[in-house]
C-alpha positions as semicolon CSV with decimal commas, in nm:
position;residue;x (nm);y (nm);z (nm)
1;E;-9,911;18,255;3,712
2;A;-9,791;18,120;4,048
3;F;-9,753;17,777;3,888
4;Y;-9,525;17,912;3,616
5;R;-9,315;18,109;3,862
6;E;-9,278;17,803;4,084
7;E;-9,178;17,589;3,785
8;G;-8,904;17,837;3,693
9;L;-9,100;17,960;3,391
10;A;-9,170;18,316;3,506
11;H;-9,114;18,437;3,149
12;A;-9,442;18,263;3,053
13;T;-9,667;18,453;3,293
14;D;-9,752;18,723;3,037
15;A;-9,875;18,452;2,800
16;V;-10,102;18,309;3,071
17;A;-10,313;18,624;3,093
18;K;-10,325;18,648;2,715
19;N;-10,412;18,282;2,650
20;L;-10,652;18,203;2,936
21;P;-10,964;18,350;2,768
22;G;-10,894;18,142;2,457
23;L;-10,845;17,828;2,666
24;I;-11,177;17,886;2,840
25;D;-11,366;17,951;2,514
26;R;-11,238;17,654;2,309
27;D;-11,453;17,344;2,257
28;D;-11,153;17,109;2,279
29;T;-11,042;17,230;2,625
30;A;-11,184;17,254;2,975
31;C;-11,074;17,445;3,283
32;F;-11,125;17,341;3,644
33;V;-11,095;17,545;3,961
34;A;-11,093;17,406;4,314
35;E;-11,251;17,658;4,547
36;A;-11,213;17,635;4,922
37;I;-11,516;17,776;5,096
38;N;-11,453;17,963;5,418
39;G;-11,645;18,215;5,626
40;A;-11,524;18,513;5,422
41;G;-11,603;18,356;5,086
42;G;-11,423;18,134;4,843
43;E;-11,050;18,103;4,799
44;I;-10,891;17,947;4,492
45;A;-10,709;17,639;4,620
46;G;-10,605;17,501;4,282
47;A;-10,669;17,483;3,911
48;A;-10,612;17,253;3,617
49;A;-10,681;17,244;3,245
50;L;-10,756;16,968;2,998
51;S;-10,701;16,979;2,624
52;T;-10,790;16,715;2,371
53;S;-10,624;16,606;2,053
54;Y;-10,648;16,321;1,806
55;G;-10,372;16,078;1,723
56;L;-10,346;15,784;1,485
57;E;-10,229;15,557;1,763
58;V;-10,502;15,617;2,021
59;G;-10,768;15,830;1,856
60;L;-10,908;16,104;2,079
61;Y;-10,697;16,163;2,389
62;A;-10,664;16,428;2,656
63;E;-10,376;16,601;2,824
64;L;-10,394;16,713;3,183
65;E;-10,227;17,051;3,166
66;D;-10,102;17,303;3,415
67;I;-10,240;17,150;3,733
68;Y;-10,153;17,369;4,028
69;V;-10,241;17,371;4,396
70;A;-10,163;17,672;4,612
71;P;-9,898;17,585;4,873
72;A;-10,138;17,633;5,167
73;W;-10,373;17,371;5,019
74;R;-10,124;17,099;4,928
75;G;-10,163;16,759;5,091
76;R;-10,536;16,814;5,145
77;G;-10,681;16,629;4,845
78;V;-10,717;16,928;4,612
79;A;-10,493;16,787;4,340
80;S;-10,664;16,447;4,360
81;S;-11,002;16,616;4,317
82;L;-10,873;16,807;4,015
83;V;-10,732;16,489;3,858
84;D;-11,064;16,311;3,920
85;A;-11,248;16,596;3,745
86;I;-11,007;16,578;3,450
87;L;-11,050;16,199;3,418
88;K;-11,429;16,229;3,438
89;E;-11,434;16,499;3,170
90;A;-11,199;16,301;2,943
91;R;-11,424;15,993;2,973
92;A;-11,731;16,205;2,897
93;R;-11,560;16,334;2,581
94;G;-11,477;15,980;2,468
95;C;-11,101;16,005;2,515
96;A;-10,895;15,685;2,503
97;D;-10,647;15,808;2,764
98;V;-10,518;16,106;2,958
99;Q;-10,156;16,212;2,940
100;V;-9,958;16,444;3,163
101;V;-9,622;16,607;3,090
102;L;-9,388;16,652;3,383
103;T;-9,167;16,959;3,358
104;G;-8,802;16,944;3,457
105;H;-8,898;17,092;3,793
106;A;-9,164;16,825;3,839
107;Q;-8,929;16,547;3,728
108;A;-8,682;16,656;3,995
109;N;-8,958;16,601;4,251
110;T;-8,966;16,220;4,259
111;N;-9,267;16,225;4,489
112;L;-9,471;16,389;4,211
113;A;-9,402;16,109;3,963
114;K;-9,495;15,855;4,231
115;W;-9,809;16,056;4,311
116;Y;-9,920;16,034;3,948
117;A;-9,830;15,663;3,935
118;R;-10,061;15,596;4,231
119;R;-10,339;15,751;4,023
120;G;-10,281;15,522;3,726
121;F;-10,037;15,725;3,517
122;A;-9,736;15,536;3,380
123;A;-9,423;15,641;3,193
124;T;-9,440;15,560;2,823
125;G;-9,070;15,588;2,751
126;R;-9,137;15,873;2,510
127;T;-8,951;16,200;2,520
128;L;-9,132;16,522;2,447
129;L;-8,939;16,758;2,220
130;E;-9,057;17,108;2,146
131;H;-8,987;17,348;1,860
132;P;-9,126;17,694;1,937
133;L;-9,249;17,850;1,615
134;T;-9,124;18,192;1,522
135;S;-9,165;18,411;1,216
136;K;-8,839;18,260;1,083
137;D;-9,020;17,925;1,046
138;V;-9,275;18,064;0,802
139;T;-9,168;18,077;0,439
């Protein structure tokens, strides 16, 4: 929920609580949590999700979704560890590649695009368009 608020998508936080159990239970997704161990117990330092899909162009591929690192843990390797876990899981599932979508907030942070580039991600020149489905779309 903190990720969505930080991205300017606070309206989506209700959906997070509703959809998280489904994300955890699906066979075509995986969830990762980075836990920082301290004397009082664990603290969630970050989280990320992976989903897989199949496309004519590449076959099975994965999307790194909703990666988030708590502000106090940024710059300490948490995000890199989460990306490594996502890449390892995608390879284990037989995915041809891993994609990541940068939100408008993330695109405004040029360091984030460079951060992903240093980890092997490259712009494809594609633009992601979205059409939220509503009851009006069903005939």
